[in-house]
Coordinates of C-alpha atoms and ligand atoms in Angstrom, one line a residue:
X14 CA -22.8 12.7 -20.4
X15 CA -21.1 10.2 -22.7
X16 CA -19.9 7.0 -21.0
X17 CA -16.2 6.9 -20.3
X18 CA -13.8 4.2 -19.2
X19 CA -11.9 5.3 -16.1
X20 CA -9.3 3.3 -14.3
X21 CA -9.5 4.5 -10.7
X22 CA -7.9 1.5 -9.0
X23 CA -4.2 2.3 -9.1
X24 CA -3.8 1.2 -5.5
X25 CA -4.7 -2.3 -6.6
X26 CA -2.4 -2.3 -9.6
X27 CA -1.2 0.0 -12.4
X28 CA -0.7 -0.3 -16.1
X29 CA 2.9 -0.9 -17.3
X30 CA 4.0 2.4 -18.8
X31 CA 5.4 2.7 -22.3
X32 CA 8.7 3.9 -20.8
X33 CA 8.9 0.7 -18.7
X34 CA 7.9 -1.6 -21.5
X35 CA 10.5 -0.1 -23.8
X36 CA 13.2 -0.7 -21.2
X37 CA 12.0 -4.3 -20.7
X38 CA 11.4 -5.6 -24.2
X39 CA 15.1 -5.9 -25.4
X40 CA 15.8 -8.0 -22.3
X41 CA 13.4 -10.6 -23.6
X42 CA 14.5 -10.6 -27.2
X43 CA 18.1 -9.5 -27.8
X44 CA 19.7 -9.4 -24.4
X45 CA 18.2 -12.6 -23.1
X46 CA 21.4 -14.0 -21.6
X47 CA 21.6 -15.5 -18.1
X48 CA 23.3 -12.9 -15.9
X49 CA 25.5 -15.7 -14.4
X50 CA 27.0 -16.6 -17.8
X51 CA 30.5 -15.3 -18.5
X52 CA 30.1 -14.5 -22.3
X53 CA 29.1 -11.0 -23.3
X54 CA 25.3 -11.8 -23.6
X55 CA 25.4 -12.9 -20.0
X56 CA 27.5 -10.0 -18.9
X57 CA 25.1 -7.6 -20.5
X58 CA 22.2 -9.0 -18.6
X59 CA 24.3 -8.8 -15.4
X60 CA 25.1 -5.1 -16.2
X61 CA 21.4 -4.4 -16.8
X62 CA 20.6 -5.8 -13.3
X63 CA 23.4 -3.7 -11.7
X64 CA 22.0 -0.6 -13.4
X65 CA 18.5 -1.3 -12.2
X66 CA 19.8 -1.9 -8.6
X67 CA 21.6 1.4 -8.7
X68 CA 18.4 3.2 -9.9
X69 CA 16.4 1.6 -7.1
X70 CA 19.0 2.6 -4.6
X71 CA 19.1 6.2 -5.8
X72 CA 15.4 6.5 -5.6
X73 CA 15.3 5.7 -1.8
X74 CA 18.7 7.0 -0.8
X75 CA 20.7 3.9 -0.1
X76 CA 23.5 2.0 -1.7
X77 CA 23.0 -0.7 -4.4
X78 CA 24.4 -3.4 -2.2
X79 CA 21.5 -2.9 0.2
X80 CA 18.8 -3.8 -2.4
X81 CA 17.5 -7.4 -2.8
X82 CA 15.1 -8.0 -5.7
X83 CA 12.0 -10.1 -4.9
X84 CA 8.8 -11.2 -6.5
X85 CA 6.9 -8.2 -5.0
X86 CA 5.7 -6.5 -1.9
X87 CA 4.2 -9.6 -0.2
X88 CA 7.5 -11.5 -0.5
X89 CA 9.5 -8.6 0.8
X90 CA 7.2 -8.2 3.8
X91 CA 7.4 -11.9 4.6
X92 CA 11.1 -12.0 4.3
X93 CA 11.8 -8.9 6.4
X94 CA 9.6 -10.0 9.3
X95 CA 10.4 -13.7 9.3
X96 CA 14.1 -13.1 9.0
X97 CA 14.1 -10.8 12.0
X98 CA 12.0 -13.2 14.0
X99 CA 14.1 -16.3 13.1
X100 CA 17.4 -14.5 13.9
X101 CA 16.3 -12.6 17.0
X102 CA 13.9 -15.2 18.3
X103 CA 16.9 -17.4 19.0
X104 CA 18.3 -14.6 21.3
X105 CA 15.1 -14.5 23.3
X106 CA 13.5 -11.6 21.4
X107 CA 10.1 -12.9 20.7
X108 CA 8.0 -9.7 20.6
X109 CA 6.8 -8.0 17.4
X110 CA 5.1 -4.6 17.0
X111 CA 2.8 -3.7 14.1
X112 CA -0.5 -2.1 13.6
X113 CA -4.0 -3.4 13.3
X114 CA -4.5 -2.0 9.7
X115 CA -1.5 -3.5 7.9
X116 CA -1.7 -5.3 4.6
X117 CA -2.3 -9.0 5.0
X118 CA 1.2 -9.8 3.9
X119 CA 2.3 -8.3 7.2
X120 CA -0.7 -9.3 9.3
X121 CA -0.8 -13.0 8.2
X122 CA 3.0 -13.3 8.7
X123 CA 2.6 -12.0 12.2
X124 CA -0.3 -14.4 12.9
X125 CA 1.9 -17.3 11.7
X126 CA 4.7 -16.2 14.0
X127 CA 2.2 -16.0 16.9
X128 CA 1.6 -19.7 16.4
X129 CA 5.4 -20.2 16.6
X130 CA 5.5 -18.6 20.0
X131 CA 6.0 -14.9 19.2
X132 CA 3.9 -12.3 20.9
X133 CA 2.6 -9.5 18.6
X134 CA 1.3 -6.1 19.7
X135 CA -1.1 -4.7 17.1
X136 CA -1.1 -1.0 17.7
X137 CA -4.6 0.4 17.2
X138 CA -4.9 3.3 14.7
X139 CA -7.0 6.3 15.7
X140 CA -10.3 7.2 14.0
X141 CA -8.4 9.0 11.3
X142 CA -6.2 6.0 10.5
X143 CA -3.0 7.2 12.0
X144 CA -0.6 6.0 14.7
X145 CA 2.0 8.0 16.6
X146 CA 5.7 7.4 17.4
X147 CA 4.7 7.7 21.1
X148 CA 2.5 4.6 20.7
X149 CA 5.5 2.8 19.3
X150 CA 7.7 4.0 22.1
X151 CA 5.3 2.8 24.7
X152 CA 5.0 -0.6 23.1
X153 CA 8.7 -1.4 22.8
X154 CA 10.0 -3.9 25.3
X155 CA 13.4 -5.5 26.1
X156 CA 12.4 -8.5 24.0
X157 CA 11.1 -6.6 20.9
X158 CA 12.6 -8.1 17.8
X159 CA 11.1 -5.9 15.1
X160 CA 8.7 -3.0 14.5
X161 CA 6.8 -3.3 11.2
X162 CA 4.6 -0.3 10.4
X163 CA 3.3 0.5 6.9
X164 CA 4.4 3.8 5.3
X165 CA 1.0 4.5 3.8
X166 CA -2.2 2.5 4.0
X167 CA -3.4 0.9 0.8
X168 CA -7.1 1.4 1.5
X169 CA -7.5 4.8 3.1
X170 CA -4.2 6.3 2.0
X171 CA -3.1 7.7 5.4
X172 CA 0.6 8.4 5.8
X173 CA 2.4 7.4 9.0
X174 CA 5.0 9.5 10.8
X175 CA 7.8 7.2 9.6
X176 CA 10.8 9.4 10.4
X177 CA 9.6 9.8 14.0
X178 CA 8.9 6.1 14.4
X179 CA 12.3 5.4 12.9
X180 CA 13.9 7.7 15.4
X181 CA 12.3 5.9 18.3
X182 CA 13.3 2.5 17.0
X183 CA 16.9 3.6 16.5
X184 CA 17.1 5.1 19.9
X185 CA 15.7 1.9 21.5
X186 CA 17.9 -0.2 19.2
X187 CA 15.0 -2.1 17.7
X188 CA 14.8 -3.1 14.0
X189 CA 12.3 -1.0 12.0
X190 CA 10.7 -2.3 8.8
X191 CA 8.2 -0.4 6.7
X192 CA 5.9 -1.7 4.0
X193 CA 6.3 1.3 1.6
X194 CA 4.4 -0.3 -1.3
X195 CA 1.9 2.5 -1.5
X196 CA 4.3 5.3 -0.6
X197 CA 7.0 4.8 -3.2
X198 CA 6.6 7.5 -5.9
X199 CA 4.0 9.3 -3.9
X200 CA 6.1 10.7 -1.0
X201 CA 9.8 11.4 -1.0
X202 CA 11.7 8.6 0.7
X203 CA 15.2 8.6 2.1
X204 CA 15.9 5.5 4.2
X205 CA 19.0 7.1 5.8
X206 CA 17.3 10.3 6.8
X207 CA 14.2 8.4 8.0
X208 CA 16.0 5.8 10.1
X209 CA 14.5 2.9 8.1
X210 CA 16.2 -0.5 8.5
X211 CA 14.1 -2.4 6.0
X212 CA 11.7 -1.3 3.4
X213 CA 9.4 -3.3 1.0
X214 CA 8.3 -2.1 -2.4
X215 CA 6.3 -3.6 -5.2
X216 CA 6.7 -2.9 -8.9
X217 CA 3.1 -3.3 -10.1
X218 CA 1.9 -0.4 -8.0
X219 CA 4.3 2.0 -9.8
X220 CA 3.8 1.1 -13.5
X221 CA 6.2 -1.9 -13.6
X222 CA 4.9 -5.4 -14.2
X223 CA 3.4 -7.7 -11.6
X224 CA 5.6 -10.2 -9.8
X225 CA 8.5 -7.8 -9.1
X226 CA 9.7 -5.8 -6.2
X227 CA 12.5 -5.4 -3.7
X228 CA 13.5 -5.4 -0.1
X229 CA 15.9 -2.8 1.2
X230 CA 18.0 -4.1 4.0
X231 CA 20.4 -1.7 5.7
X232 CA 24.0 -2.7 5.7
X233 CA 25.1 -4.6 8.7
X234 CA 21.7 -6.2 9.4
X235 CA 22.1 -9.9 9.2
X236 CA 19.4 -11.6 7.1
X237 CA 18.2 -15.1 6.8
X238 CA 18.3 -16.7 3.4
X239 CA 15.0 -16.8 1.6
X240 CA 15.7 -19.3 -1.2
X241 CA 18.7 -21.7 -1.2
X242 CA 20.4 -22.4 -4.4
X243 CA 22.7 -20.3 -6.6
X244 CA 24.5 -17.2 -5.7
X245 CA 21.9 -14.7 -6.9
X246 CA 21.1 -11.7 -4.7
X247 CA 24.3 -12.2 -2.8
X248 CA 23.3 -15.8 -2.1
X249 CA 20.2 -14.7 -0.2
X250 CA 17.6 -15.4 -2.7
X251 CA 18.6 -18.0 -5.3
X252 CA 17.2 -18.5 -8.7
X253 CA 18.0 -17.0 -12.1
X254 CA 17.0 -13.3 -12.0
X255 CA 13.9 -12.1 -13.7
X256 CA 15.9 -9.7 -15.8
X257 CA 13.1 -7.9 -17.7
X258 CA 11.1 -7.4 -14.6
X259 CA 14.1 -6.1 -12.7
X260 CA 15.0 -3.7 -15.5
X261 CA 11.4 -2.5 -15.7
X262 CA 11.4 -1.9 -11.9
X263 CA 14.5 0.2 -12.1
X264 CA 12.9 2.3 -14.9
X265 CA 9.6 2.5 -13.1
X266 CA 11.0 3.7 -9.8
X267 CA 13.1 6.3 -11.5
X268 CA 10.1 7.6 -13.4
X269 CA 7.9 7.5 -10.2
X270 CA 10.4 9.5 -8.1
X271 CA 11.5 12.0 -10.8
X272 CA 9.1 14.7 -9.8
X273 CA 7.1 13.8 -6.8
X274 CA 6.1 17.4 -5.8
X275 CA 4.6 18.1 -9.2
X276 CA 2.7 14.8 -9.1
X277 CA 1.4 15.6 -5.6
X278 CA 0.2 19.1 -6.7
X279 CA -1.6 17.7 -9.8
X280 CA -3.1 14.6 -8.4
X281 CA -4.1 16.0 -5.0
X282 CA -6.1 18.8 -6.7
X283 CA -8.2 16.1 -8.5
X284 CA -8.5 14.0 -5.3
X285 CA -9.8 17.0 -3.3
X286 CA -12.4 17.8 -5.9
X287 CA -13.5 14.2 -5.8
X288 CA -13.7 14.2 -1.9
X289 CA -15.5 17.6 -1.8
X290 CA -18.0 16.6 -4.4
X291 CA -18.7 13.0 -3.3
X292 CA -19.1 13.9 0.4
X293 CA -21.9 16.3 -0.5
X294 CA -24.0 13.1 -0.7
X295 CA -26.0 12.8 2.5
X296 CA -24.9 10.2 5.1
X297 CA -21.5 9.8 3.5
X298 CA -18.1 10.0 5.2
X299 CA -14.4 10.4 4.2
X300 CA -12.3 7.6 5.7
X301 CA -8.8 8.4 6.7
X302 CA -7.1 11.7 7.6
X303 CA -7.8 14.5 5.2
X304 CA -4.3 15.9 5.3
X305 CA -1.9 13.0 6.0
X306 CA -3.1 11.3 2.9
X307 CA -1.7 9.9 -0.4
X308 CA -2.4 12.3 -3.3
X309 CA -4.4 9.7 -5.2
X310 CA -6.6 8.2 -2.5
X311 CA -10.3 8.8 -2.0
X312 CA -12.1 6.4 0.4
X313 CA -15.7 7.2 1.2
X314 CA -18.5 5.3 3.0
X315 CA -22.2 5.7 2.3
X316 CA -24.8 4.5 4.8
X317 CA -27.6 2.4 3.3
X318 CA -25.4 1.2 0.4
X319 CA -23.9 -2.2 -0.2
X320 CA -20.3 -1.9 -1.4
X321 CA -20.5 -4.7 -4.0
X322 CA -23.6 -3.2 -5.6
X323 CA -21.9 0.1 -5.8
X324 CA -18.8 -1.3 -7.5
X325 CA -20.9 -3.3 -10.0
X326 CA -22.9 -0.2 -10.9
X327 CA -19.8 1.9 -11.2
X328 CA -18.3 -0.8 -13.5
X329 CA -21.5 -0.7 -15.6
X330 CA -20.7 3.0 -16.0
X331 CA -17.1 2.3 -17.0
X332 CA -15.5 3.2 -13.6
X333 CA -13.0 0.7 -12.1
X334 CA -13.1 1.2 -8.3
X335 CA -12.8 -1.1 -5.3
X336 CA -13.9 -1.6 -1.8
X337 CA -11.4 -2.7 0.7
X338 CA -8.3 -4.2 -0.8
X339 CA -8.2 -6.5 -3.8
X340 CA -7.5 -9.4 -1.6
X341 CA -10.7 -9.1 0.4
X342 CA -13.1 -8.0 -2.2
X343 CA -15.2 -10.9 -3.2
X344 CA -15.6 -11.8 0.4
X345 CA -18.5 -10.4 2.4
X346 CA -16.5 -9.4 5.4
X347 CA -16.0 -5.6 5.7
X348 CA -12.5 -4.4 5.4
X349 CA -10.3 -4.8 8.5
X350 CA -8.9 -1.4 7.8
X351 CA -12.3 0.3 8.1
X352 CA -13.2 -1.7 11.2
X353 CA -9.9 -0.5 12.7
X354 CA -11.1 3.0 12.3
X355 CA -14.0 2.1 14.6
X356 CA -16.6 2.2 11.8
X357 CA -19.7 0.0 12.5
X358 CA -20.2 -2.8 10.0
X359 CA -23.2 -1.0 8.4
X360 CA -20.9 1.9 7.5
X361 CA -17.8 0.0 6.6
X362 CA -19.7 -2.2 4.3
X363 CA -20.9 0.6 2.0
X364 CA -17.4 1.8 1.1
X365 CA -15.6 2.7 -2.1
X366 CA -12.0 3.4 -2.8
X367 CA -11.0 5.4 -5.8
X368 CA -7.2 5.6 -6.4
X369 CA -6.4 8.0 -9.2
X370 CA -3.0 8.7 -10.9
X371 CA -1.3 11.2 -13.1
X372 CA -3.1 9.7 -16.0
X373 CA -6.5 10.7 -14.5
X374 CA -7.9 13.9 -16.1
X375 CA -10.3 16.7 -15.0
X376 CA -12.9 15.3 -17.3
X377 CA -12.6 11.9 -15.6
X378 CA -13.2 13.7 -12.3
X379 CA -16.3 15.4 -13.7
X380 CA -17.6 12.1 -14.9
X381 CA -17.1 10.4 -11.6
X382 CA -18.8 13.3 -9.8
X383 CA -21.8 12.9 -12.0
X384 CA -22.0 9.1 -11.8
X385 CA -21.4 8.4 -8.1
X386 CA -24.4 10.3 -6.7
X387 CA -26.8 8.7 -9.2
X388 CA -25.5 5.2 -8.4
X389 CA -25.7 5.8 -4.7
X390 CA -29.3 7.1 -5.0
X391 CA -30.3 4.1 -7.1
X392 CA -29.0 1.6 -4.5
X393 CA -30.5 3.5 -1.6
X394 CA -33.9 3.4 -3.3
X395 CA -33.8 -0.4 -2.8
X396 CA -32.2 -0.5 0.6
X397 CA -34.2 -1.4 3.7
X398 CA -31.6 0.2 6.0
X399 CA -32.0 3.5 4.0
X400 CA -35.7 3.3 4.5
X401 CA -35.2 2.9 8.3
X402 CA -32.9 5.8 8.4
X403 CA -35.4 8.0 6.7
X404 CA -38.1 6.9 9.1
X405 CA -35.8 7.8 12.0
X406 CA -35.6 4.3 13.4
X407 CA -33.8 4.0 16.8
X408 CA -31.4 1.2 15.6
X409 CA -29.7 3.4 13.0
X410 CA -28.5 6.0 15.5
X411 CA -25.1 4.4 16.0
X412 CA -24.2 4.1 12.3
X413 CA -25.6 7.6 11.8
X414 CA -23.1 9.0 14.3
X415 CA -20.3 8.1 11.9
X416 CA -21.6 9.9 8.8
X417 CA -22.5 13.4 7.7
X418 CA -26.1 14.4 8.5
X419 CA -29.1 13.5 6.3
X420 CA -29.6 17.0 5.0
Ligands
LIG518 C1 -0.1 -4.3 -3.0 C2 0.4 -4.3 -1.7 C3 1.3 -5.3 -1.2 C4 1.5 -6.5 -1.9 O1 2.4 -6.4 -3.0 P1 2.5 -7.5 -4.1 O2 3.6 -7.0 -5.0 O3 1.1 -7.5 -4.8 O4 2.8 -8.8 -3.4 C5 1.8 -5.2 0.1 N1 1.5 -4.1 0.9 C6 0.8 -3.1 0.4 C7 0.5 -1.9 1.3 C8 0.2 -3.1 -0.9 O5 -0.6 -2.1 -1.3

């Protein structure tokens, strides 16, 4: 088969779409005014931001006054959690609930707050990468300031029962924040119906540019200022707005949410073909629940394979994939998400995430299905662990429990 170039790492970042770029370009050339200026050039820029804010609000079912533009998902996560902690910590609420498989933007914020005297409960996900609303209910205490639980996991694509968790938090009168970076555009979101108080989103995961995103904060929830200065973002986050990025984000989220059911139907069919085909490889395993799963996510572990070698050989064959998240690849530690599922290091280490999109084609899927088994075989031929497995060594019984049988 002829070598192809396939971008299968859309959970790491996406290409800016033509539609988004076309919306952005005039903001850099003709309509370059400062939104705070009173002449027409400035007012036009201001209007462009207002339009974008309305588009974002429409996409998640809130009002424009509840949207705060940020530099991305990490900033939104930091702001939401730290704001709640600063505000409620003063009232004696020094307990935070999250999960053990969040993005580092949430986990590292929680670790920082632990050092400031907060207590954090990291709810353990089950072996399929899910948590329940009951777990949240059982963990809530009198002094709980905020519950922060991701909508969908960036590595294994599992989708949490957000509406039910929101119901529990509302009933217990505890703030509920969700990192929805991977969910926006992939699952229908309505913050009002789903009882969400705060929601983080990133532009570059939905075909806008990098360095843009937003935090939704439900009306009436007091918020601590993030950046002091001018009156931008209602005085909460000062600094002249990144008009092109904001306009692009408004266009990107509109496009992403226009026809989610059709996207799910198209992309999940390709995802399922990839999962079925790749898990035919002996001693492989799908990570994350098969059903409660993002339409574009495939995450598979292979015993006797070293993740980095796998990615490099896939790259040599024109396939962009990743292991773990972009932030941890390059380090030799296995992903905290895969370890949270209970996978032993040997299994977690040999993992690959493919995240496909609407731009992926059936021919791309055919090509991946042809390349992956060959590459896995080639790496295993050089692996001492794989040799042990085939010789039936005792010490491989534990990792073997976690993967499909040899034959
Ligand atoms: C990418 C990602 C982030 C970080 O977003 P940035 O815009 O890159 O800061 C946060 N959470 C999840 C789940 C992500 O996938």
